[in-house]
XYZ file of C-alpha atoms in Angstrom:
758
model
C -11.775 -26.766 -34.015
C -8.973 -24.957 -35.857
C -9.925 -21.330 -36.264
C -8.692 -17.816 -36.730
C -7.825 -15.292 -34.057
C -6.102 -11.965 -33.566
C -4.439 -11.110 -30.269
C -4.163 -7.381 -29.633
C -2.399 -5.281 -27.041
C 0.041 -7.929 -25.811
C 3.782 -7.514 -25.509
C 4.953 -9.911 -28.204
C 8.214 -11.840 -28.112
C 9.431 -14.673 -30.310
C 8.414 -13.086 -33.584
C 10.544 -11.767 -36.445
C 10.917 -8.286 -34.952
C 11.992 -6.879 -31.593
C 9.825 -7.341 -28.528
C 6.982 -4.853 -28.491
C 3.244 -4.297 -28.258
C 1.603 -5.394 -31.479
C -0.900 -7.812 -32.971
C -0.460 -11.519 -33.588
C -2.816 -13.141 -36.063
C -3.462 -16.852 -36.491
C -5.269 -17.852 -39.660
C -6.299 -21.441 -40.282
C -3.808 -22.743 -37.771
C -0.795 -20.712 -38.920
C 0.782 -17.396 -37.926
C -0.293 -14.898 -40.578
C 0.044 -11.235 -41.446
C -3.721 -10.900 -41.557
C -6.862 -13.012 -41.698
C -9.420 -12.405 -44.454
C -12.054 -14.652 -42.937
C -15.045 -12.962 -41.295
C -15.974 -13.854 -37.767
C -12.512 -14.666 -36.463
C -12.070 -13.930 -32.774
C -10.265 -10.855 -31.484
C -8.699 -11.107 -28.033
C -7.748 -8.073 -25.962
C -4.518 -9.094 -24.228
C -3.524 -5.729 -22.835
C -0.895 -6.129 -20.118
C -0.027 -9.722 -21.068
C 2.933 -11.307 -22.817
C 2.311 -13.143 -26.092
C 4.875 -15.850 -26.774
C 5.196 -18.985 -28.893
C 3.675 -22.084 -27.384
C 6.162 -23.784 -25.072
C 8.296 -26.610 -26.477
C 9.197 -29.504 -24.162
C 11.748 -31.915 -25.625
C 12.001 -34.065 -22.494
C 8.655 -35.075 -21.001
C 7.533 -38.570 -20.002
C 3.865 -38.217 -19.098
C 1.176 -36.660 -16.917
C -2.066 -37.365 -15.077
C -1.178 -40.970 -14.291
C -0.221 -41.838 -17.875
C 3.212 -42.522 -19.355
C 4.360 -42.308 -22.960
C 5.807 -45.780 -22.469
C 2.241 -47.064 -22.654
C 1.440 -47.536 -26.367
C -2.263 -46.813 -25.834
C -3.130 -43.765 -28.033
C -5.801 -42.636 -25.561
C -3.151 -42.353 -22.840
C -0.952 -40.276 -25.152
C -3.772 -37.893 -26.006
C -4.548 -37.434 -22.309
C -0.905 -36.552 -21.609
C -0.747 -34.117 -24.509
C -3.992 -32.451 -23.454
C -2.742 -32.012 -19.880
C 0.443 -30.309 -21.026
C -1.359 -28.184 -23.609
C -3.587 -26.748 -20.917
C -0.431 -25.803 -19.011
C 1.038 -23.953 -22.007
C 3.164 -26.646 -23.662
C 1.985 -26.964 -27.253
C 4.859 -29.060 -28.641
C 6.471 -32.124 -27.065
C 8.940 -34.854 -27.796
C 7.339 -37.850 -26.111
C 10.169 -39.187 -23.975
C 10.507 -42.912 -23.358
C 12.466 -44.203 -20.387
C 14.534 -47.373 -20.751
C 12.255 -50.351 -21.302
C 12.081 -53.582 -23.259
C 12.740 -53.340 -27.008
C 9.178 -54.378 -27.777
C 7.600 -51.722 -25.559
C 9.857 -48.923 -26.789
C 9.169 -49.925 -30.394
C 5.407 -50.124 -29.791
C 5.328 -46.703 -28.145
C 7.296 -45.206 -31.028
C 4.800 -46.712 -33.479
C 1.978 -45.082 -31.489
C 3.664 -41.726 -32.003
C 4.030 -42.343 -35.716
C 0.345 -43.219 -36.045
C -0.814 -40.152 -34.126
C 1.429 -37.871 -36.175
C 0.469 -39.420 -39.508
C -3.261 -39.204 -38.834
C -3.046 -35.640 -37.506
C -4.664 -36.585 -34.206
C -1.893 -34.980 -32.158
C -0.563 -31.814 -33.814
C 1.448 -30.977 -30.698
C 3.386 -34.236 -30.896
C 6.638 -33.544 -32.758
C 8.256 -36.940 -32.324
C 9.838 -39.292 -29.826
C 12.856 -38.933 -27.557
C 14.471 -42.172 -26.407
C 16.103 -41.525 -23.033
C 18.063 -44.761 -23.033
C 18.472 -47.631 -23.041
C 22.233 -47.126 -23.746
C 22.957 -45.480 -20.396
C 25.781 -45.897 -17.873
C 24.775 -48.317 -15.100
C 26.434 -46.119 -12.468
C 24.286 -43.151 -13.542
C 21.013 -44.998 -14.016
C 18.911 -42.745 -11.747
C 15.248 -43.737 -11.979
C 15.757 -46.006 -15.007
C 15.313 -49.743 -14.506
C 18.820 -51.290 -14.577
C 17.438 -54.499 -16.054
C 16.448 -52.649 -19.218
C 19.769 -50.980 -19.998
C 21.379 -52.175 -23.235
C 24.698 -51.670 -24.948
C 24.928 -49.180 -27.841
C 25.590 -52.006 -30.306
C 22.267 -53.621 -29.464
C 20.449 -50.297 -29.797
C 22.149 -49.704 -33.152
C 20.598 -52.903 -34.461
C 17.169 -51.877 -33.147
C 17.431 -48.473 -34.821
C 18.675 -49.511 -38.244
C 17.096 -47.555 -39.765
C 15.666 -45.244 -37.076
C 11.861 -44.919 -37.062
C 10.603 -41.753 -38.737
C 9.079 -40.526 -35.472
C 12.407 -40.709 -33.598
C 13.941 -37.247 -33.168
C 16.293 -37.572 -30.203
C 18.238 -40.250 -28.350
C 19.975 -39.761 -25.018
C 22.917 -42.084 -24.437
C 26.154 -42.426 -22.475
C 28.883 -41.527 -25.002
C 31.635 -43.347 -23.083
C 30.060 -46.794 -23.573
C 31.637 -49.186 -26.092
C 29.921 -48.774 -29.441
C 28.456 -45.350 -28.587
C 30.473 -43.605 -31.307
C 29.039 -45.829 -34.025
C 25.509 -45.369 -32.700
C 25.990 -41.596 -32.529
C 27.268 -41.378 -36.094
C 24.432 -43.580 -37.344
C 21.739 -41.523 -35.642
C 23.074 -38.132 -36.692
C 23.354 -39.362 -40.271
C 19.608 -39.973 -40.091
C 18.958 -36.515 -38.597
C 18.304 -37.804 -35.096
C 19.639 -35.524 -32.354
C 22.052 -37.273 -29.995
C 22.237 -36.178 -26.378
C 24.662 -37.125 -23.604
C 22.921 -38.171 -20.423
C 23.004 -40.622 -17.533
C 26.682 -40.700 -18.287
C 30.082 -40.761 -16.557
C 31.855 -39.427 -19.643
C 35.045 -37.453 -19.288
C 35.573 -34.200 -21.220
C 37.683 -36.109 -23.745
C 34.982 -38.722 -24.259
C 32.377 -36.003 -24.690
C 34.574 -34.208 -27.229
C 35.033 -37.431 -29.190
C 31.260 -37.869 -29.306
C 30.844 -34.283 -30.520
C 33.109 -35.042 -33.463
C 30.672 -37.793 -34.423
C 27.642 -35.515 -34.172
C 26.532 -35.378 -30.527
C 25.133 -31.868 -30.009
C 23.151 -31.845 -26.789
C 23.377 -32.680 -23.077
C 20.480 -33.989 -21.005
C 19.346 -32.480 -17.687
C 22.390 -30.720 -16.208
C 23.459 -31.925 -12.738
C 21.207 -34.992 -13.003
C 22.828 -38.310 -13.913
C 26.179 -36.794 -14.906
C 29.781 -37.165 -13.861
C 31.125 -34.067 -12.163
C 34.316 -32.687 -10.658
C 36.518 -35.213 -8.842
C 39.915 -35.045 -7.121
C 41.364 -38.563 -7.013
C 44.728 -37.231 -5.818
C 46.249 -33.774 -6.243
C 44.594 -32.619 -9.414
C 40.952 -31.831 -10.012
C 39.346 -33.616 -12.937
C 36.230 -32.156 -14.584
C 33.392 -34.402 -15.582
C 30.621 -34.319 -18.143
C 28.878 -31.522 -16.247
C 31.815 -29.107 -16.299
C 32.621 -30.003 -19.902
C 29.070 -29.137 -20.922
C 29.107 -25.810 -19.064
C 32.480 -24.894 -20.584
C 31.617 -26.030 -24.115
C 31.260 -23.681 -27.044
C 28.425 -25.261 -28.980
C 26.488 -27.796 -26.945
C 22.919 -27.088 -25.937
C 21.843 -28.417 -22.559
C 18.674 -29.181 -20.636
C 17.762 -27.597 -17.320
C 14.985 -28.796 -15.003
C 13.892 -25.629 -13.191
C 11.034 -27.151 -11.224
C 12.305 -25.879 -7.871
C 13.114 -29.414 -6.733
C 15.902 -30.815 -8.898
C 18.179 -27.766 -8.797
C 18.585 -24.921 -6.308
C 18.500 -21.385 -7.620
C 22.284 -21.026 -7.441
C 22.724 -23.788 -10.027
C 20.112 -22.228 -12.281
C 22.121 -19.015 -12.193
C 25.329 -20.887 -13.033
C 23.677 -22.509 -16.053
C 22.325 -19.157 -17.225
C 25.678 -17.406 -16.917
C 27.605 -20.202 -18.622
C 25.276 -21.030 -21.489
C 22.807 -18.180 -21.990
C 19.351 -18.294 -23.510
C 20.433 -19.632 -26.909
C 21.867 -22.851 -25.463
C 19.611 -23.635 -22.488
C 16.609 -25.844 -23.146
C 14.205 -25.665 -20.251
C 12.486 -29.027 -19.860
C 9.827 -30.326 -17.519
C 11.018 -33.960 -17.263
C 7.412 -34.453 -16.136
C 6.322 -38.009 -15.517
C 2.971 -39.674 -14.981
C 3.127 -38.179 -11.475
C 2.309 -34.720 -12.818
C -1.189 -33.665 -11.699
C -1.448 -36.552 -9.217
C -2.131 -36.184 -5.493
C 0.437 -36.812 -2.787
C 0.898 -40.510 -2.132
C -0.052 -41.565 -5.652
C 2.102 -44.196 -7.335
C 2.777 -44.217 -11.054
C 4.809 -46.011 -13.711
C 7.454 -44.422 -15.899
C 9.029 -46.866 -18.278
C 9.685 -49.968 -16.208
C 10.148 -48.014 -12.965
C 7.663 -47.031 -10.260
C 7.458 -43.549 -8.788
C 5.636 -41.986 -5.872
C 4.425 -38.403 -5.388
C 5.473 -36.875 -2.064
C 3.467 -34.360 0.002
C 5.972 -31.622 -0.845
C 5.179 -31.993 -4.545
C 8.178 -33.893 -5.881
C 8.382 -37.484 -7.116
C 10.922 -40.184 -6.312
C 11.480 -43.807 -7.093
C 9.562 -46.113 -4.782
C 12.702 -46.726 -2.689
C 13.284 -42.933 -2.491
C 16.864 -43.216 -3.755
C 16.400 -40.892 -6.739
C 14.070 -38.324 -8.232
C 11.569 -39.953 -10.565
C 11.261 -37.143 -13.046
C 9.238 -34.080 -12.118
C 5.623 -33.215 -11.393
C 5.492 -29.594 -12.600
C 4.709 -28.461 -16.161
C 7.267 -26.601 -18.260
C 5.565 -23.263 -17.563
C 6.440 -23.636 -13.885
C 10.087 -24.086 -14.831
C 9.939 -20.982 -16.992
C 8.707 -18.893 -14.053
C 11.238 -20.431 -11.686
C 14.125 -19.750 -14.065
C 13.021 -16.132 -14.425
C 12.762 -15.604 -10.698
C 16.005 -17.406 -9.887
C 18.217 -15.776 -12.499
C 16.745 -12.333 -13.068
C 17.128 -12.999 -16.791
C 15.037 -10.828 -19.131
C 11.594 -12.238 -19.806
C 12.420 -12.538 -23.508
C 15.446 -14.711 -22.727
C 13.584 -17.031 -20.379
C 10.838 -17.483 -22.957
C 13.518 -18.289 -25.539
C 14.793 -21.081 -23.265
C 11.340 -22.694 -23.327
C 10.507 -22.074 -26.990
C 13.065 -21.208 -29.675
C 16.104 -22.960 -28.178
C 14.479 -26.377 -27.633
C 12.773 -26.074 -31.020
C 16.128 -25.401 -32.711
C 17.759 -28.224 -30.778
C 15.132 -30.688 -31.998
C 15.170 -29.372 -35.575
C 11.671 -27.922 -35.325
C 12.403 -24.186 -35.612
C 10.876 -21.917 -36.933
C 7.754 -24.023 -37.494
C 7.673 -24.514 -33.744
C 8.954 -22.213 -31.039
C 8.400 -19.004 -32.982
C 5.750 -16.525 -34.071
C 7.245 -16.079 -37.528
C 4.868 -15.920 -40.472
C 3.926 -19.433 -41.510
C 4.778 -20.995 -38.163
C 2.231 -23.234 -36.504
C -0.432 -21.240 -34.687
C 0.841 -22.079 -31.212
C 0.719 -19.208 -28.752
C 0.593 -18.641 -25.015
C -0.514 -15.533 -23.172
C 1.361 -14.927 -19.933
C 0.570 -12.414 -17.219
C 3.291 -10.106 -15.820
C 4.218 -12.837 -13.342
C 4.647 -15.267 -16.287
C 1.679 -17.415 -15.353
C -0.152 -19.002 -18.263
C -3.447 -17.204 -18.880
C -4.425 -18.605 -22.276
C -3.177 -21.184 -24.777
C -3.703 -21.363 -28.531
C -2.563 -24.669 -30.056
C -2.582 -25.011 -33.846
C -5.114 -22.204 -34.018
C -7.422 -23.765 -31.409
C -8.019 -22.214 -27.995
C -7.374 -25.070 -25.566
C -7.263 -22.636 -22.654
C -9.396 -19.635 -23.627
C -9.370 -16.179 -22.146
C -13.023 -15.662 -21.145
C -13.740 -12.044 -20.403
C -10.065 -11.285 -20.804
C -8.966 -13.231 -17.723
C -8.812 -16.987 -17.366
C -8.985 -18.214 -13.790
C -5.694 -19.519 -12.429
C -4.524 -20.647 -9.020
C -2.660 -18.153 -6.859
C -0.530 -20.254 -4.508
C -0.417 -18.575 -1.096
C 1.691 -19.103 2.020
C 0.452 -17.430 5.213
C 2.821 -16.501 8.050
C 0.951 -15.695 11.231
C -2.312 -17.403 12.170
C -3.437 -14.977 14.858
C -6.420 -12.646 15.128
C -5.843 -10.792 11.841
C -5.408 -14.035 9.927
C -8.485 -15.641 11.501
C -10.748 -12.682 10.751
C -9.429 -11.689 7.333
C -7.006 -13.930 5.464
C -8.167 -17.418 6.375
C -11.803 -16.685 5.389
C -10.524 -15.255 2.103
C -8.384 -18.317 1.430
C -11.342 -20.547 2.245
C -13.827 -18.684 0.031
C -12.057 -16.226 -2.296
C -14.051 -13.316 -3.711
C -15.878 -14.144 -6.953
C -15.094 -12.794 -10.402
C -11.456 -11.943 -9.759
C -10.144 -14.283 -12.459
C -7.846 -15.933 -9.927
C -8.385 -18.521 -7.218
C -6.361 -18.233 -4.027
C -5.015 -21.625 -3.037
C -3.405 -21.974 0.412
C -0.317 -24.181 0.316
C 1.200 -23.528 3.756
C 0.493 -21.829 7.086
C 3.254 -20.941 9.540
C 2.878 -19.984 13.194
C 4.808 -20.744 16.397
C 1.605 -21.805 18.191
C 0.418 -25.380 17.410
C -3.112 -24.492 18.515
C -3.223 -21.594 16.069
C -2.090 -23.913 13.275
C -4.811 -26.424 14.122
C -7.425 -23.664 14.097
C -6.133 -22.380 10.770
C -6.295 -25.789 9.102
C -9.854 -26.254 10.334
C -10.829 -22.982 8.651
C -9.414 -23.985 5.259
C -11.018 -26.226 2.625
C -10.519 -29.883 3.372
C -8.902 -32.200 0.861
C -6.134 -29.811 -0.192
C -2.620 -30.474 1.103
C -1.537 -27.537 3.282
C 1.854 -27.608 4.974
C 2.194 -26.340 8.533
C 5.427 -25.230 10.140
C 7.023 -22.772 12.503
C 7.988 -19.385 11.004
C 11.707 -20.156 11.157
C 11.116 -22.839 8.498
C 9.909 -20.263 5.965
C 12.949 -20.601 3.704
C 12.400 -24.343 3.294
C 8.637 -23.951 2.944
C 9.016 -21.445 0.104
C 11.481 -23.724 -1.659
C 9.090 -26.664 -1.432
C 5.739 -24.988 -2.124
C 6.865 -22.458 -4.773
C 4.082 -19.974 -3.963
C 3.042 -16.879 -5.864
C 2.377 -14.870 -2.721
C 3.451 -14.739 0.903
C 1.023 -13.048 3.296
C 2.772 -11.760 6.412
C 0.310 -11.366 9.301
C 2.691 -12.015 12.179
C 3.567 -9.500 14.927
C 4.947 -6.255 13.546
C 8.573 -6.652 14.627
C 8.811 -10.045 12.865
C 7.826 -8.762 9.427
C 11.271 -7.923 8.092
C 12.922 -11.380 8.011
C 9.825 -12.904 6.426
C 9.693 -10.249 3.702
C 13.420 -10.554 2.991
C 13.193 -14.340 2.738
C 10.300 -14.142 0.283
C 12.052 -11.578 -1.915
C 15.173 -13.753 -1.982
C 12.981 -16.534 -3.392
C 11.398 -14.215 -5.947
C 8.028 -14.442 -4.177
C 5.793 -11.381 -3.925
C 4.597 -10.343 -0.474
C 1.490 -8.828 1.050
C 2.614 -7.581 4.442
C 0.253 -6.315 7.088
C 0.756 -2.730 8.117
C 3.043 -1.538 9.454
C 5.636 -2.658 6.931
C 8.060 -3.019 9.828
C 8.877 -1.202 13.078
C 12.223 0.520 12.455
C 13.716 2.841 9.873
C 16.675 0.516 9.362
C 14.440 -2.466 8.626
C 12.327 -0.404 6.234
C 15.493 0.455 4.313
C 16.506 -3.218 4.204
C 13.169 -4.165 2.678
C 13.407 -1.414 0.057
C 16.897 -2.549 -0.911
C 15.787 -6.177 -1.189
C 12.808 -5.268 -3.350
C 15.072 -3.289 -5.654
C 17.433 -6.244 -5.883
C 14.513 -8.482 -6.855
C 14.408 -6.403 -10.042
C 10.714 -6.852 -10.764
C 10.636 -10.614 -10.131
C 8.763 -9.989 -6.877
C 7.078 -7.009 -5.304
C 5.983 -5.875 -1.869
C 2.376 -4.842 -1.285
C 1.374 -3.388 2.066
C -2.086 -3.840 3.572
C -2.863 -0.207 4.299
C -6.495 -1.182 3.919
C -7.956 2.281 4.615
C -7.032 3.195 1.050
C -9.727 0.834 -0.196
C -12.904 2.208 1.390
C -15.336 4.079 -0.809
C -15.083 7.006 1.623
C -11.338 7.386 1.335
C -11.150 6.898 -2.413
C -13.861 9.550 -2.747
C -11.890 12.010 -0.585
C -8.795 11.415 -2.685
C -10.758 12.068 -5.874
C -12.206 15.316 -4.507
C -8.773 16.573 -3.488
C -7.212 15.519 -6.791
C -9.977 17.319 -8.678
C -9.310 20.492 -6.675
C -12.663 20.609 -4.881
C -11.212 22.866 -2.156
C -8.283 24.203 -4.156
C -4.736 23.642 -2.945
C -4.647 22.100 0.528
C -2.953 24.418 3.026
C -3.327 22.540 6.316
C -5.518 20.256 8.353
C -6.487 18.378 11.494
C -6.879 14.617 11.926
C -8.322 13.474 15.263
C -8.549 9.693 15.759
C -10.073 8.005 18.805
C -10.393 4.481 20.171
C -13.153 3.445 22.543
C -11.989 2.061 25.917
C -12.325 -1.589 24.913
C -10.246 -1.160 21.781
C -7.703 0.995 23.570
C -7.245 -1.533 26.364
C -6.669 -4.280 23.786
C -3.471 -2.576 22.650
C -2.226 -2.680 26.246
C -3.121 -6.323 26.873
C -1.912 -7.896 23.595
C 1.661 -8.086 22.270
C 1.288 -4.510 20.947
C 1.884 -3.275 24.500
C 5.639 -3.789 24.124
C 7.334 -1.104 22.039
C 9.968 -3.603 20.895
C 7.215 -5.711 19.295
C 4.989 -3.001 17.807
C 6.870 0.285 17.686
C 4.176 1.746 19.929
C 0.896 3.261 18.762
C 2.979 5.753 16.785
C 3.753 2.911 14.373
C 1.369 -0.015 14.893
C -1.707 2.242 14.737
C -0.794 5.728 13.554
C 0.777 4.516 10.298
C -2.791 3.870 9.086
C -3.549 7.568 9.284
C -0.108 8.880 8.361
C -0.243 6.847 5.147
C -3.828 7.909 4.433
C -2.882 11.587 4.724
C 0.191 11.116 2.521
C -1.990 9.347 -0.059
C -4.620 12.079 0.004
C -2.046 14.877 -0.184
C 0.204 12.965 -2.598
C 3.205 14.061 -0.533
C 5.575 12.270 1.830
C 5.974 13.727 5.358
C 9.028 15.910 5.852
C 9.091 16.954 9.539
C 7.411 16.197 12.882
C 6.895 17.927 16.212
C 5.215 15.746 18.830
C 4.275 14.963 22.379
C 3.215 11.531 23.596
C 2.069 10.411 27.042
C 0.591 7.462 28.881
C -2.589 8.807 30.445
C -5.443 6.328 30.185
C -3.798 2.944 30.781
C -1.084 3.481 33.415
C 0.879 0.747 35.134
C -1.279 -1.173 37.575
C -4.477 -0.849 35.530
C -6.447 -4.127 35.692
C -5.848 -6.096 32.500
C -2.592 -4.300 31.676
C 0.521 -6.479 32.180
C 3.474 -4.830 33.914
C 5.690 -4.986 30.808
C 3.485 -2.535 28.861
C 5.724 0.391 27.862
C 3.851 2.266 25.113
C 2.011 5.599 25.245
C -1.732 6.043 24.755
C -2.002 9.735 23.869
C -0.343 11.232 20.785
C -0.397 14.848 19.660
C 1.765 15.897 16.733
C 2.291 18.420 13.992
C 3.186 16.475 10.876
C 4.452 18.494 7.934
C 3.666 17.085 4.509
C 5.975 19.386 2.614
C 4.358 22.834 2.908
C 1.145 21.401 4.395
C 1.022 21.129 8.229
C -1.469 18.654 9.683
C -2.286 18.478 13.387
C -2.601 14.791 14.248
C -3.923 13.234 17.443
C -4.608 9.687 18.589
C -6.453 9.054 21.849
C -6.653 5.484 23.158
C -9.727 5.964 25.361
C -12.703 7.991 24.189
C -16.514 7.808 24.181
C -16.399 7.306 20.400
C -14.324 5.317 17.936
C -13.412 6.774 14.578
C -12.098 10.076 13.327
C -12.825 13.573 12.163
C -10.527 15.102 9.581
C -10.666 18.705 8.426
C -8.585 19.835 5.474
C -8.316 23.531 4.599
C -7.735 24.667 1.038
C -7.394 27.838 -0.972
C -11.035 27.597 -2.079
C -12.730 25.947 0.888
C -12.714 23.259 3.522
C -13.465 19.533 3.598
C -14.580 17.812 6.789
C -14.632 14.017 6.818
C -16.405 12.161 9.623
C -16.267 8.436 10.226
C -17.630 6.402 13.146
C -16.104 2.945 13.379
C -19.249 1.283 14.738
C -22.409 2.920 13.434
C -23.790 5.552 11.116
C -22.836 6.548 7.593
C -19.592 8.389 6.883
C -19.878 11.847 5.398
C -17.863 14.482 3.548
C -18.837 18.097 4.149
C -17.550 20.687 1.681
C -17.626 24.400 2.483
C -16.423 27.077 0.090
C -14.928 30.551 0.383
C -16.927 31.641 -2.661
C -20.259 32.840 -1.182
C -21.989 31.902 -4.414
C -21.272 28.222 -3.783
C -23.469 26.475 -1.240
C -21.918 23.970 1.093
C -22.614 20.310 0.400
C -22.654 17.185 2.516
C -22.101 13.880 0.758
C -23.245 10.905 2.817
C -21.847 7.558 1.736
C -23.697 4.370 2.590
C -21.937 2.380 5.260
C -20.214 -0.622 3.695
C -20.550 -4.112 5.095
C -17.572 -6.004 6.407
C -14.560 -5.362 8.559
C -12.994 -1.905 8.664
C -15.849 -0.284 6.817
C -15.625 -2.679 3.879
C -11.924 -1.974 3.381
C -10.760 -5.557 3.853
C -13.188 -7.021 1.318
C -12.211 -4.464 -1.313
C -8.520 -4.968 -0.614
C -8.715 -8.740 -0.948
C -10.768 -8.479 -4.129
C -7.982 -6.347 -5.616
C -5.165 -8.561 -4.357
C -4.898 -11.176 -7.151
C -4.609 -8.548 -9.881
C -2.044 -6.654 -7.822
C 0.071 -9.782 -7.358
C -0.084 -10.375 -11.094
C 1.142 -6.837 -11.645
C -1.967 -5.234 -13.072
C -3.887 -3.870 -10.106
C -3.635 -0.429 -8.488
C -4.582 0.577 -4.964
C -2.043 -1.028 -2.666
C 0.535 0.985 -0.803
C 3.997 0.311 -2.156
C 6.916 -0.654 0.032
C 8.303 2.860 -0.337
C 5.029 4.519 0.669
C 4.682 2.202 3.659
C 8.312 2.830 4.588
C 7.596 6.574 4.647
C 4.738 5.926 7.104
C 7.000 3.840 9.365
C 9.730 6.465 9.204
C 7.223 9.169 10.136
C 5.953 7.160 13.113
C 9.487 6.466 14.303
C 10.408 10.141 13.956
C 7.274 11.073 15.904
C 8.523 8.963 18.820
C 11.963 10.556 18.642
C 10.531 14.070 18.400
C 8.393 13.493 21.490
C 11.410 12.252 23.425
C 13.629 15.144 22.350
C 11.073 17.936 22.499
C 12.315 19.220 19.140
C 11.051 19.436 15.594
C 12.781 16.660 13.685
C 13.062 16.038 9.946
C 11.586 12.799 8.639
C 14.415 10.938 6.894
C 13.998 9.329 3.498
C 13.981 5.581 4.236
C 16.023 4.971 1.090
C 18.895 6.925 2.640
C 19.030 4.954 5.873
C 22.314 3.076 6.416
């Protein structure tokens, strides 16, 4: 039902003014200054982007249906599928087919438009049949026709026809181009071997657009000495042509997306989906597009049945929008323009479509900070509502490392994500060097969903194929850095297990890569101790000044013998793999103290020894080279904290005492039993000491893991606090590394800023 709605708190782009936080009102299906009708819905979209509904001028189908089928029910199913993905306006694109079928499909469009059954249908785009045989791609060669024949078929053009893609070098193409443009039909060059001169001649006759760059186009050749540009280079070098880009992550690598962006800019790039009936289908499914047959591959792309060419795409336009943003680093406003205003202008639909100007159709999408579609308003009707302010979406996750941490924490979460987060975690790939670990991981995940498996060195290819939203790095500590760098290069956010890495140099590399990602991807670090109720309560007490200004403290952490021995029997035993307990374990506590004190460490004095698990101990391999006893004075600015870690003790847990100008706080935590407690004592004799006992939380690490994973989707989407940043985690690594150096030198050493590391 067409209704009225006001969206508040969103960052609005595509309207008459500059981008900014303001209201957008839709009244009776149109963008309006206000709505006088009582009872219209008000949506709180704080933290989201509000943009015009996406406009796709080159889309063939979805969900097993093709626009070449004249059945109106099939068309409505396609339109509904794309609307739910954020595309509110389409040009139904017909691949080369028989004259009768192309005419019948065009008549279906006219009927749906005339009766108002499909308000998102703006017309028809004929991709063919006047195409170059050498550039046919997925089109059926038997159904190609000469421009003169097509001219007869389109005299006059049907009212629903808005665009025709043809090869301008074919005999008779100039006459067809002039005829179509005289009837206000946009003419596009595509599936063509045209030279720059032939393209220029077509422009004189009205051609204004170029179909899918790099697909079905002549390009640079060198028949002898001289290099000759083709249609592709002529389009990129042109002054006025608009051009289509398929940014689905399959057709074009990121480098080509960046070239298109730099050559043409937002006002001349039309992002398109080129989606076929294969969109939304499972791997192995076959589908028809025009007179051709396509097949969906396990990696998510579609080809012709003989696998000689792509058969359109399987991703919606919104996926291309996100990919273009991540690949180019273009401003969000510009990428949205490529999927809204520019294609609408190209098709002659602007500003009724592709804008939020007053009087425009009430088409609107709400996008989260990662540019995922969260809600869709089409002609004033919520086709994808925002229940409770957060519509559930899939968070595509790749996991690197299928060892103990993954089996106990991340795989269960991926199998049964926490409820009420607004986002579903969907595993798309698991990487591990151990085939047995991969088999175990797959068995733990929901059956029926395609999940790729590979060795970690294939991560670059896996990210390119799966296009995830998040990479979880749960591999051994020393392997973290290359995985994080690879993800950031792909514009994929990362949750990396603590420690962030094992060296100061690698920490600096990660920080530099995150900065270069320029907000397109972020690094979250699983310092899970931040998430327990105990630790958040301590932070609140210190922030509120419960003991005044902190002046110093003691933090004594112990492992029971079984846990201590584990560090000397697993891969952690080798300093090259873990950084020693100073990094693989102590960073937990060094980060916690920095978080509580809101100050990065500045200097360390330390002594470390191997006392409890010497060489020759049963169960300890001979290559173990880490220490098991750490005693240090860590200076957090003006606040000295005595820190100790003992890898064999009757108890497991810690006691932390913090002294302040008005009292003392003592925190006790036993890792295996009992309730944690916070004891406050005050220098003011009038204030009685208090002991706050917090109920022990269920789950691993005192409930920390469950809380962390519940917060993860919002953090990936850019709206959730709590996680340690890459910089904070880098400070912890740098402190641990300096602790090792200080123990070796016997001197007090400054803790370097990881951002300053060469």
